[in-house]
Coordinates of C-alpha atoms and ligand atoms in Angstrom, one line a residue:
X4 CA 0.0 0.0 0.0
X5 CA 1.7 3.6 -1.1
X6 CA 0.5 6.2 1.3
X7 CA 0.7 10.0 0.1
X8 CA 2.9 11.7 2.3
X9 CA 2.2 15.6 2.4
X10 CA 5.1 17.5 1.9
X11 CA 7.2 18.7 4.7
X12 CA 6.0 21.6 6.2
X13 CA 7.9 24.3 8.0
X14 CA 7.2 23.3 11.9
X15 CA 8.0 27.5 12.3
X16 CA 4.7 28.4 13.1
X17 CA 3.7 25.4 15.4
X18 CA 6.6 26.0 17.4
X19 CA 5.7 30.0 17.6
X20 CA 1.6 28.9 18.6
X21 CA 3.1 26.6 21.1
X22 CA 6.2 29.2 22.9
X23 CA 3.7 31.8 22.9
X24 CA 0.7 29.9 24.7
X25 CA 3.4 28.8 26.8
X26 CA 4.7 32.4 27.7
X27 CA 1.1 33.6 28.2
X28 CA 1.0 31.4 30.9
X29 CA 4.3 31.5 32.7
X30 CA 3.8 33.4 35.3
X31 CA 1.2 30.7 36.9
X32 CA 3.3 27.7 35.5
X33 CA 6.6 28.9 37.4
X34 CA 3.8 29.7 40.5
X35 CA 2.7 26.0 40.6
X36 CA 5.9 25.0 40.6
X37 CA 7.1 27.0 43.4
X38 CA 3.6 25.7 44.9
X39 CA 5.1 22.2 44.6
X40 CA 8.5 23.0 45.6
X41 CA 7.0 24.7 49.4
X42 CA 4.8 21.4 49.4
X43 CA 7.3 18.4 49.2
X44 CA 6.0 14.5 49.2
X45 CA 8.4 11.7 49.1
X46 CA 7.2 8.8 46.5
X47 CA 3.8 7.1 46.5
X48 CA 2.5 9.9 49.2
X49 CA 2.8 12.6 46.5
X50 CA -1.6 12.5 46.8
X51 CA -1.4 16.5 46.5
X52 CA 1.3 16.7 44.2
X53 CA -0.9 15.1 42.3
X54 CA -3.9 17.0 42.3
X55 CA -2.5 20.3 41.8
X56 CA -1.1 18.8 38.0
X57 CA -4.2 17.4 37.5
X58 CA -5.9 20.3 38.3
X59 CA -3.5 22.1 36.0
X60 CA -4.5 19.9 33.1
X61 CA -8.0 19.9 33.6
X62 CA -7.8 24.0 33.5
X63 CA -6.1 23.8 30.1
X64 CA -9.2 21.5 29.0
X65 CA -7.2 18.4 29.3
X66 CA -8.9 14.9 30.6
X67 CA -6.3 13.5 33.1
X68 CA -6.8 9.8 34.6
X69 CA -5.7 9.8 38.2
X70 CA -4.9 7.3 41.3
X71 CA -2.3 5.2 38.0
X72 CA 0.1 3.5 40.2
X73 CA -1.5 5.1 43.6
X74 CA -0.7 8.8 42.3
X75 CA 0.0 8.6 38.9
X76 CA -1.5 10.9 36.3
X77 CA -1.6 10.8 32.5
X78 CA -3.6 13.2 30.3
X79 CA -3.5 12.3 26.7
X80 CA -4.0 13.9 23.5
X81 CA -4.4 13.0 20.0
X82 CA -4.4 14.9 16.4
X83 CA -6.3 12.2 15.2
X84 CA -4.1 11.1 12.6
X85 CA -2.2 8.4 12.9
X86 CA 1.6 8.4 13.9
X87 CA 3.8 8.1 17.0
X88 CA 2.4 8.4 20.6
X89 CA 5.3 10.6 22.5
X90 CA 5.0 10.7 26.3
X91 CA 6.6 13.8 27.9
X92 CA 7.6 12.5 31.8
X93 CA 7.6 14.5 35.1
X94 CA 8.3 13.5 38.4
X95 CA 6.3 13.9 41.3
X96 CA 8.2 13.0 44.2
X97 CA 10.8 14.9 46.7
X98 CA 13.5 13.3 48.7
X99 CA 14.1 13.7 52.5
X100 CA 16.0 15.7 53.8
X101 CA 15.7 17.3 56.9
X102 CA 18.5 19.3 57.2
X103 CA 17.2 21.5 54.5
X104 CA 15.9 24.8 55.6
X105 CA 13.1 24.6 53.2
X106 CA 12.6 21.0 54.4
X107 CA 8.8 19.7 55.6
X108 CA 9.1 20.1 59.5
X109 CA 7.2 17.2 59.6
X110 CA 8.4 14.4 57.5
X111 CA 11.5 15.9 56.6
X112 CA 10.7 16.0 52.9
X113 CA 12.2 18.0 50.2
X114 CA 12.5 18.6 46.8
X115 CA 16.4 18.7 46.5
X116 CA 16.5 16.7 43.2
X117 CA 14.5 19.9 41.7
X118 CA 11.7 17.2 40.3
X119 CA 9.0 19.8 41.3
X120 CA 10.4 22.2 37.9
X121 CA 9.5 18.8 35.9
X122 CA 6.1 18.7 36.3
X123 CA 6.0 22.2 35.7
X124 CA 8.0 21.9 32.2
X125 CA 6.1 19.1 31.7
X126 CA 2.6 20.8 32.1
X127 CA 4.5 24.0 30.3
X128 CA 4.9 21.5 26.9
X129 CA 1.2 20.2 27.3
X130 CA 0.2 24.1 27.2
X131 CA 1.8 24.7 24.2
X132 CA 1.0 21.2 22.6
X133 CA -2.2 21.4 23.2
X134 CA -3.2 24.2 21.5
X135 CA -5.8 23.6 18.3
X136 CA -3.3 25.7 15.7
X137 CA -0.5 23.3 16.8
X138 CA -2.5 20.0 16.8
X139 CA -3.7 20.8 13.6
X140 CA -0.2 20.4 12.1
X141 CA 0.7 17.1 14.4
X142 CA 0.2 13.5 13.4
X143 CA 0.0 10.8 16.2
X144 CA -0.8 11.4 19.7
X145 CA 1.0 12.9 23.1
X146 CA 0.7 11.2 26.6
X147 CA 1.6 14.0 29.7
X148 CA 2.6 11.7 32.3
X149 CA 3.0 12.7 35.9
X150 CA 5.1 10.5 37.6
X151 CA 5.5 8.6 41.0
X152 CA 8.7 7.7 43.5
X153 CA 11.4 8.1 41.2
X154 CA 13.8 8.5 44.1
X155 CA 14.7 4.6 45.6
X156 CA 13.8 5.6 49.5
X157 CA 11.8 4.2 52.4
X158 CA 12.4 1.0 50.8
X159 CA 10.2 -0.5 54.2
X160 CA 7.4 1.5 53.5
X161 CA 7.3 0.5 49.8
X162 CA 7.4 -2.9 50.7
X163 CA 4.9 -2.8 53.1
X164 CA 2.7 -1.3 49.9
X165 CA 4.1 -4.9 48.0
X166 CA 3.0 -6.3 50.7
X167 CA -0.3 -5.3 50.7
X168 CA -1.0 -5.4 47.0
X169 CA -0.9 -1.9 45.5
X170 CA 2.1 -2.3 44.2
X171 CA 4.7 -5.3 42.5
X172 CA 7.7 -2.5 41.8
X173 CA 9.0 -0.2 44.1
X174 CA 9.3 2.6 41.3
X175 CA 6.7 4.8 39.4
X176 CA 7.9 4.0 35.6
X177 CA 8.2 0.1 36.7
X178 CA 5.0 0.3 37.9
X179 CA 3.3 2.5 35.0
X180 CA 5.0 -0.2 32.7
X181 CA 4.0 -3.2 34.7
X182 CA 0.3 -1.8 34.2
X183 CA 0.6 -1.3 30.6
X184 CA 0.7 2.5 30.6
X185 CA 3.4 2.7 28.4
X186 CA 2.3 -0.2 25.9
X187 CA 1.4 1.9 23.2
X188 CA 4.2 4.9 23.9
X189 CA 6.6 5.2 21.3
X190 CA 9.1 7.9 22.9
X191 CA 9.4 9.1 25.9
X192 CA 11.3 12.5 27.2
X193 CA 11.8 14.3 30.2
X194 CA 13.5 16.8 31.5
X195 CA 15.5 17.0 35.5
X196 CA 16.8 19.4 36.9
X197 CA 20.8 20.2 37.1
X198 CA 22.8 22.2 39.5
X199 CA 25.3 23.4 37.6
X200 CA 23.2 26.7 37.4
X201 CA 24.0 27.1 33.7
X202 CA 22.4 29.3 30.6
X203 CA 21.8 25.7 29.5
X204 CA 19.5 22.0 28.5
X205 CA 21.7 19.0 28.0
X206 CA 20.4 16.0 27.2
X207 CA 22.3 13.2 29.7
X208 CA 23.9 10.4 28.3
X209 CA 23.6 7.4 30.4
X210 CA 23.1 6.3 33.5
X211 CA 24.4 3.0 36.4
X212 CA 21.6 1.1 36.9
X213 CA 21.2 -0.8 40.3
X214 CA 20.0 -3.4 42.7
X215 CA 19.2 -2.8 46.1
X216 CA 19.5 -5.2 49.1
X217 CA 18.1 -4.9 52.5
X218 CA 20.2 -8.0 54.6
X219 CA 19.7 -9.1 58.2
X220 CA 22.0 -11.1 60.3
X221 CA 20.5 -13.5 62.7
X222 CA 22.6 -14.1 65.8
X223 CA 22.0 -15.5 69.5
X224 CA 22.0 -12.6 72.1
X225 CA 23.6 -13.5 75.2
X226 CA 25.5 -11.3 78.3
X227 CA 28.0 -9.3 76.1
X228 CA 30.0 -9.5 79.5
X229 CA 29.4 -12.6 81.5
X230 CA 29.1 -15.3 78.7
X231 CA 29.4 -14.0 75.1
X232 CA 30.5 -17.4 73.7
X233 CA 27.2 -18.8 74.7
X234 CA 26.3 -15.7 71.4
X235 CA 26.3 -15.5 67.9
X236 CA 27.6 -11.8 67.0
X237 CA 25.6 -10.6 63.6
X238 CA 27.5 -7.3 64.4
X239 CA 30.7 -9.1 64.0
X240 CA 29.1 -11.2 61.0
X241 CA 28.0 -7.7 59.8
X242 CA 31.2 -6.3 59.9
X243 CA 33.1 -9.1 58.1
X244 CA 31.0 -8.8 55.3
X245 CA 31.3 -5.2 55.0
X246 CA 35.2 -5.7 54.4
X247 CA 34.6 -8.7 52.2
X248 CA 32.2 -6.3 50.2
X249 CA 35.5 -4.0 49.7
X250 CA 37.7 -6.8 49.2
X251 CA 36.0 -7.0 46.0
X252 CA 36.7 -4.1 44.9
X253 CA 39.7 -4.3 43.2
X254 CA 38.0 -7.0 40.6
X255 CA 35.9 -4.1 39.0
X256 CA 36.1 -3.2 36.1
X257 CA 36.9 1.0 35.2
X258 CA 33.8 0.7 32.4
X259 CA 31.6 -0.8 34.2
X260 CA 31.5 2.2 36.5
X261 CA 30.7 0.0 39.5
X262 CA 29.3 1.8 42.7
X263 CA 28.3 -0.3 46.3
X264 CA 27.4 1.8 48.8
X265 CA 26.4 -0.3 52.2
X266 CA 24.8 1.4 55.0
X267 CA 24.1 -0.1 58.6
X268 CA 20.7 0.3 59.6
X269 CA 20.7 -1.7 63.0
X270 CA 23.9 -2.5 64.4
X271 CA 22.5 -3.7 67.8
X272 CA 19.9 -3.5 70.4
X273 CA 21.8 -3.0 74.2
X274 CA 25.4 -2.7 74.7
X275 CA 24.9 -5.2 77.2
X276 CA 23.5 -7.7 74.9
X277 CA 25.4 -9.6 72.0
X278 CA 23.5 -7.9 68.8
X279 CA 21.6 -11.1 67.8
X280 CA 19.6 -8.6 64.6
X281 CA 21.4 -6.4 62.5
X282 CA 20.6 -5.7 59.3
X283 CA 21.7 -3.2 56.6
X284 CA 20.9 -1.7 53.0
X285 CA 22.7 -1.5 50.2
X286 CA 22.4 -0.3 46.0
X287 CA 25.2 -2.8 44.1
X288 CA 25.2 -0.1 41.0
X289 CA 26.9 -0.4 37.2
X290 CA 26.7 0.5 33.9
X291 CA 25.2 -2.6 32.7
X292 CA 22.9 -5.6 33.6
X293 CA 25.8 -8.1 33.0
X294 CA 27.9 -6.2 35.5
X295 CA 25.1 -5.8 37.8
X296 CA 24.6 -9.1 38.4
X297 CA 28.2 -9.9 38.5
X298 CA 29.0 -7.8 41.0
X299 CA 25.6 -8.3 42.9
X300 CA 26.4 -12.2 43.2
X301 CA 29.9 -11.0 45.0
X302 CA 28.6 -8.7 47.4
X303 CA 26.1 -12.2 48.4
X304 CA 29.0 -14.6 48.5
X305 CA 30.7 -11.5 50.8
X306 CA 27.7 -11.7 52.8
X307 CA 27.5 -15.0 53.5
X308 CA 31.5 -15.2 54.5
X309 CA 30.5 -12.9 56.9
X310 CA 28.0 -15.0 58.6
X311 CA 30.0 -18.2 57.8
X312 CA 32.9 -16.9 59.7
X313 CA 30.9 -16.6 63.1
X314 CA 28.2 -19.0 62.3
X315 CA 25.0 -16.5 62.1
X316 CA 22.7 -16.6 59.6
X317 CA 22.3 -14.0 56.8
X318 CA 18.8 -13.6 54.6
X319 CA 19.2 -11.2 51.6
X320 CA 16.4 -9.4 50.2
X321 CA 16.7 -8.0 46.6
X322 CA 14.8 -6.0 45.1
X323 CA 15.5 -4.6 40.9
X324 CA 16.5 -1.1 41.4
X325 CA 16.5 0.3 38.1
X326 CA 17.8 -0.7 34.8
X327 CA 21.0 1.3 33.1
X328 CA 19.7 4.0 30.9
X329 CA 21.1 4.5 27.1
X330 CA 19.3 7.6 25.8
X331 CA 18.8 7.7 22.3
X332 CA 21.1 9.7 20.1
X333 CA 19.2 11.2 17.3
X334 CA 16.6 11.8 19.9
X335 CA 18.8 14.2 21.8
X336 CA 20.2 15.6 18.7
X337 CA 16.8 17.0 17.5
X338 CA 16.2 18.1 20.8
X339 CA 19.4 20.1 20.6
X340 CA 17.8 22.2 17.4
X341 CA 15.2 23.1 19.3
X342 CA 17.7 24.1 22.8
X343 CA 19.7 26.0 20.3
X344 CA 16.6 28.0 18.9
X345 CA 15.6 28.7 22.0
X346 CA 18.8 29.9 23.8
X347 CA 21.8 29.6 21.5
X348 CA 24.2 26.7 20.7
X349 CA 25.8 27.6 24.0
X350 CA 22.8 26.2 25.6
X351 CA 23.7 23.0 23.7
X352 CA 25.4 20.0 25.2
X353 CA 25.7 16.5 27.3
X354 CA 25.9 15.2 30.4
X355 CA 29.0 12.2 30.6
X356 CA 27.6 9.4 32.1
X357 CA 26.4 9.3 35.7
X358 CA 27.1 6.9 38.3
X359 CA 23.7 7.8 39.3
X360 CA 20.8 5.7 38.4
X361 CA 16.6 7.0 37.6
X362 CA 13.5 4.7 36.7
X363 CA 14.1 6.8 33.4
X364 CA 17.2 4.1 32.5
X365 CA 14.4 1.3 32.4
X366 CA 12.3 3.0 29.8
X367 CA 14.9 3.6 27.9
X368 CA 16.0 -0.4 27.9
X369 CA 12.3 -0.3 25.4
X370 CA 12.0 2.8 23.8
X371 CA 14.0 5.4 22.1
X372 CA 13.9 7.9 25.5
X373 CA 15.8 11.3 26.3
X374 CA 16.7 13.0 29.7
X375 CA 17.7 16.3 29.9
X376 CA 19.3 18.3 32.3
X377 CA 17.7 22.2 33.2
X378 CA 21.1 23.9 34.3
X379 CA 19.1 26.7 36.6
X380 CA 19.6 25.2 39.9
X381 CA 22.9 25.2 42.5
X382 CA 24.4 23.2 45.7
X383 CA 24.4 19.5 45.7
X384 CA 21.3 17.8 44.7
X385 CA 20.1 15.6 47.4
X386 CA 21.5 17.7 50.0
X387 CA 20.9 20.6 52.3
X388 CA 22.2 23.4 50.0
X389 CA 20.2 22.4 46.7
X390 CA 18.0 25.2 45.1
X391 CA 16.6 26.2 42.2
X392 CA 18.3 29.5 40.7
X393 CA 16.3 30.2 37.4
X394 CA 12.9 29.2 37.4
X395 CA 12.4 30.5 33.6
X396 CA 14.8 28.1 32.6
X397 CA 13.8 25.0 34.3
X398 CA 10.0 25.4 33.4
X399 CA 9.7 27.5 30.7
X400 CA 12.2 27.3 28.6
X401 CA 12.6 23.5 29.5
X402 CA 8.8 23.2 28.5
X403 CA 9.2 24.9 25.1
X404 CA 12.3 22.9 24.3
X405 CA 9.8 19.8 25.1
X406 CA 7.1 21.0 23.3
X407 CA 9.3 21.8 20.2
X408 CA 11.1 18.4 20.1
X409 CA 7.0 16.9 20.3
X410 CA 6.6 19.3 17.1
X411 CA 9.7 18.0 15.6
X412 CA 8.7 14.4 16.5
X413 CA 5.0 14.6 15.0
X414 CA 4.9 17.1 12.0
X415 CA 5.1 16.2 8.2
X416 CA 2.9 12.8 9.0
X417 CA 5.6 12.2 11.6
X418 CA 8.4 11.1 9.3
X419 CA 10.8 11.8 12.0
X420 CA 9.5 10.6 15.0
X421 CA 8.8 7.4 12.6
X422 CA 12.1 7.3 11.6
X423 CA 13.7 7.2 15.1
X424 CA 11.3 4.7 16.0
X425 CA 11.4 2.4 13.4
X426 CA 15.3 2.2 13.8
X427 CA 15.1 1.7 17.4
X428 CA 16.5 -1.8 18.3
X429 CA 14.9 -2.0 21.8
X430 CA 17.1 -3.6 24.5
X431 CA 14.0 -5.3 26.2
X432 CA 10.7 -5.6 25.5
X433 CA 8.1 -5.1 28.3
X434 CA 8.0 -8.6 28.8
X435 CA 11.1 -9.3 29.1
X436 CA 11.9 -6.7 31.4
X437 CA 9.2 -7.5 33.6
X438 CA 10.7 -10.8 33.7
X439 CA 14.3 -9.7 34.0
X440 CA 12.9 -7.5 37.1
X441 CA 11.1 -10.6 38.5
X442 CA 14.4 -12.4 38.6
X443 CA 15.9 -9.7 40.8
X444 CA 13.6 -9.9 42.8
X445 CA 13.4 -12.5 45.9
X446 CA 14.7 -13.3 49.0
X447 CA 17.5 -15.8 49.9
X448 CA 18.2 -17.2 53.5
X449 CA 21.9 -18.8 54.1
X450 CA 22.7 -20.2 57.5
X451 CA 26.5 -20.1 58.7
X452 CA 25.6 -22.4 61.4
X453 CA 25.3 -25.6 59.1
X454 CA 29.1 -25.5 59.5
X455 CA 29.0 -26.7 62.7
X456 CA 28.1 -30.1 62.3
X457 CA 31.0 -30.3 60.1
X458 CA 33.6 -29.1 62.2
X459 CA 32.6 -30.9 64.9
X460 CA 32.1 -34.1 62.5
X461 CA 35.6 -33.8 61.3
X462 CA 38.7 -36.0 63.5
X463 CA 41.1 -33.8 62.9
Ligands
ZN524 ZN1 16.0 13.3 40.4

């Protein structure tokens, strides 16, 4: 079948219809996320997050569906012609930090990853998309997604949400892929913030992905000072594997980027008693699955030396973190027109790849996907000194340079968003990841003491 394709169109005066709907409205886009930025909500709780983008979209005469993954919310809209369905990503959730001054006193919650500017660019892009002058020129359709629990915290409290049924993954793209939200997406883009505080939007390159572990160590308790080798010491057991975990270290490889970074949660109960339950978390990071697992299945055989060696037991929870991310190359290259139209190739750039890791990494193991990085905010993100310097960047100009990659993406029939799709070789399908994510997942219980009816079996 030959299908007439209209000629290519000059995308000049959808991207002016869409920059200047978005300007008209700036003022109260920058507002809201200022709003969102005095009201933090760490992942899954983000209920009034939430409701102030729906809100948002409803008053721009969008139809969001709510409650998607507990706080989820996706408006979408189509030109009603066929083509590719491109989903522009914000995130919904703060971290916590207390020490922050601008922290909740409450919970502690903040937004010192800056994800409260990407649901205002991303609601800044569905302002200018939405408009009947630039639909009109658009083939395909456009999903605005607002995101839950991107940050990998209160790993406890997620699980007691497992637990309980509301969720399977701990993150809000798992989840939004588990429940088919992103079946019919074609591309996906996003933009986070970057504290640099820079005249700039560069698209990131790639990202660690990770695994996280939450261990215990099961010992006896006994009098620390009148009989401790009636004990088993998990702190002891604890602390072995902790240097086994390091004695590992020199096996990495420089590529694979490898980060493990163990914390102690409980390292006792009394200082009279031997600590008979300690347990700890941990992310096993790296810049692919292969090395991922490699490393992960070290830092168990560490963890089980470590209990071996004083005969406790160790159980080992894993849960999939996130997947690596590989961003798609001519997807951030006709971003870049757009970033350099909007504030000169200066603004143009990367970021080299992060030892990081973001939910963002998964999608991006099945679609053709692009993170970029706002430069208007300053400190260190995830600490007590992040803020957000240049709110026209992050949200407006960040939305336009969304909206105009969209434009880009979906004009003359589509060709090029059609093109970047069709040459896409995806990592993963959905299946398959869901499947790769089921085999990280589990819990394993290895018991140390076993060895004692073998020393005591053996006539040495
Ligand atoms: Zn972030």
């Amino acid at each position: 079948m030959s299908r007439i394709i209209p000629a290519m169109t000059n995308t000049h005066s959808a991207k002016s219809a869409a920059s200047a709907a978005i300007a008209a409205r700036a003022d109260g886009l920058i507002g809201l996320s200022k709003d969102i930025w005095a009201h933090p909500e760490p992942g899954f709780r983000e209920h009034r997050t939430a409701r102030v983008a729906a809100g948002y979209m409803r008053e721009i005469d969008l139809d969001p569906r709510e409650n998607i993954a507990i706080t989820g919310v996706i408006a979408r809209i189509e030109t009603g012609r066929p083509g590719p369905h491109v989903a522009i990503m914000g995130e919904l959730d703060s971290l916590i930090v207390p020490e922050h001054t601008e922290a909740d006193p409450e919970t502690g919650a903040a937004h010192v990853c800056g994800h409260n500017i990407q649901i205002g660019n991303m609601l800044a892009a569905a302002v200018g998309l939405s408009r009947p002058e630039v639909l009109a020129t658009l083939s395909g359709s456009i999903s605005f997604m607002a995101v839950p629990a991107e940050e990998y915290i209160e790993i406890e409290f997620r699980e007691g949400l497992r637990a309980s049924g509301a969720l399977e993954f701990l993150a809000g793209k798992q989840e939004f892929l588990r429940l088919g939200e992103l079946d019919d997406v074609d591309l996906a883009l996003l933009t986070h913030a970057d504290a640099s505080d820079v005249n700039a939007l560069r698209a990131g390159v790639s990202h660690n992905g990770m695994i996280a572990k939450s261990v215990r160590f099961i010992g006896r308790s006994a009098h620390a000072g009148g009989a401790p080798h009636l004990g088993i010491n998990a702190l002891n057991a604890a602390n072995l594997a902790m240097q086994g975990i390091h004695a590992q270290r020199e096996t990495f490889q420089d590529n694979d980027h490898i980060r493990i970074h163990p914390i102690l949660t409980r390292g006792g109960a009394a200082v009279s008693s031997v600590p008979a339950n300690v347990t700890m978390e941990m992310f096993v990071r790296a810049a692919n699955i292969n090395a991922m697992k490699d490393a992960a299945a070290k830092v168990d055989r560490a963890l089980k030396a470590g209990a071996m060696a004083v005969g406790a037991t160790v159980e080992i929870s894993n849960s999939p973190g996130y997947m690596p991310s590989k961003f798609h190359n001519g997807l951030m290259e006709l971003y870049d027109e757009g970033v350099k139209e909007l504030i000169g190739e200066s603004g143009v750039g990367r970021m080299p790849h992060r030892t990081s890791s973001t939910d963002m990494g998964d999608v991006s193991q099945i679609m053709p996907a692009m993170q970029s990085y706002a430069g208007g905010a300053r400190g260190r993100t995830h600490s007590d000194d992040f803020d957000i310097t240049d709110w026209h960047l992050d949200v407006i100009v960040a939305g336009k340079a969304l909206a105009y990659s969209a434009i880009e993406l979906l004009s003359n029939n589509g060709v090029r968003g059609r093109e970047i799709v069709g040459g896409f070789e995806a990592p993963l399908t959905i299946p398959d990841y869901l499947a790769t994510l089921r085999e990280f997942q589990g819990t394993e219980s290895w018991s140390g003491e076993q060895l004692d009816d073998f020393a005591t079996s053996q006539p040495f």
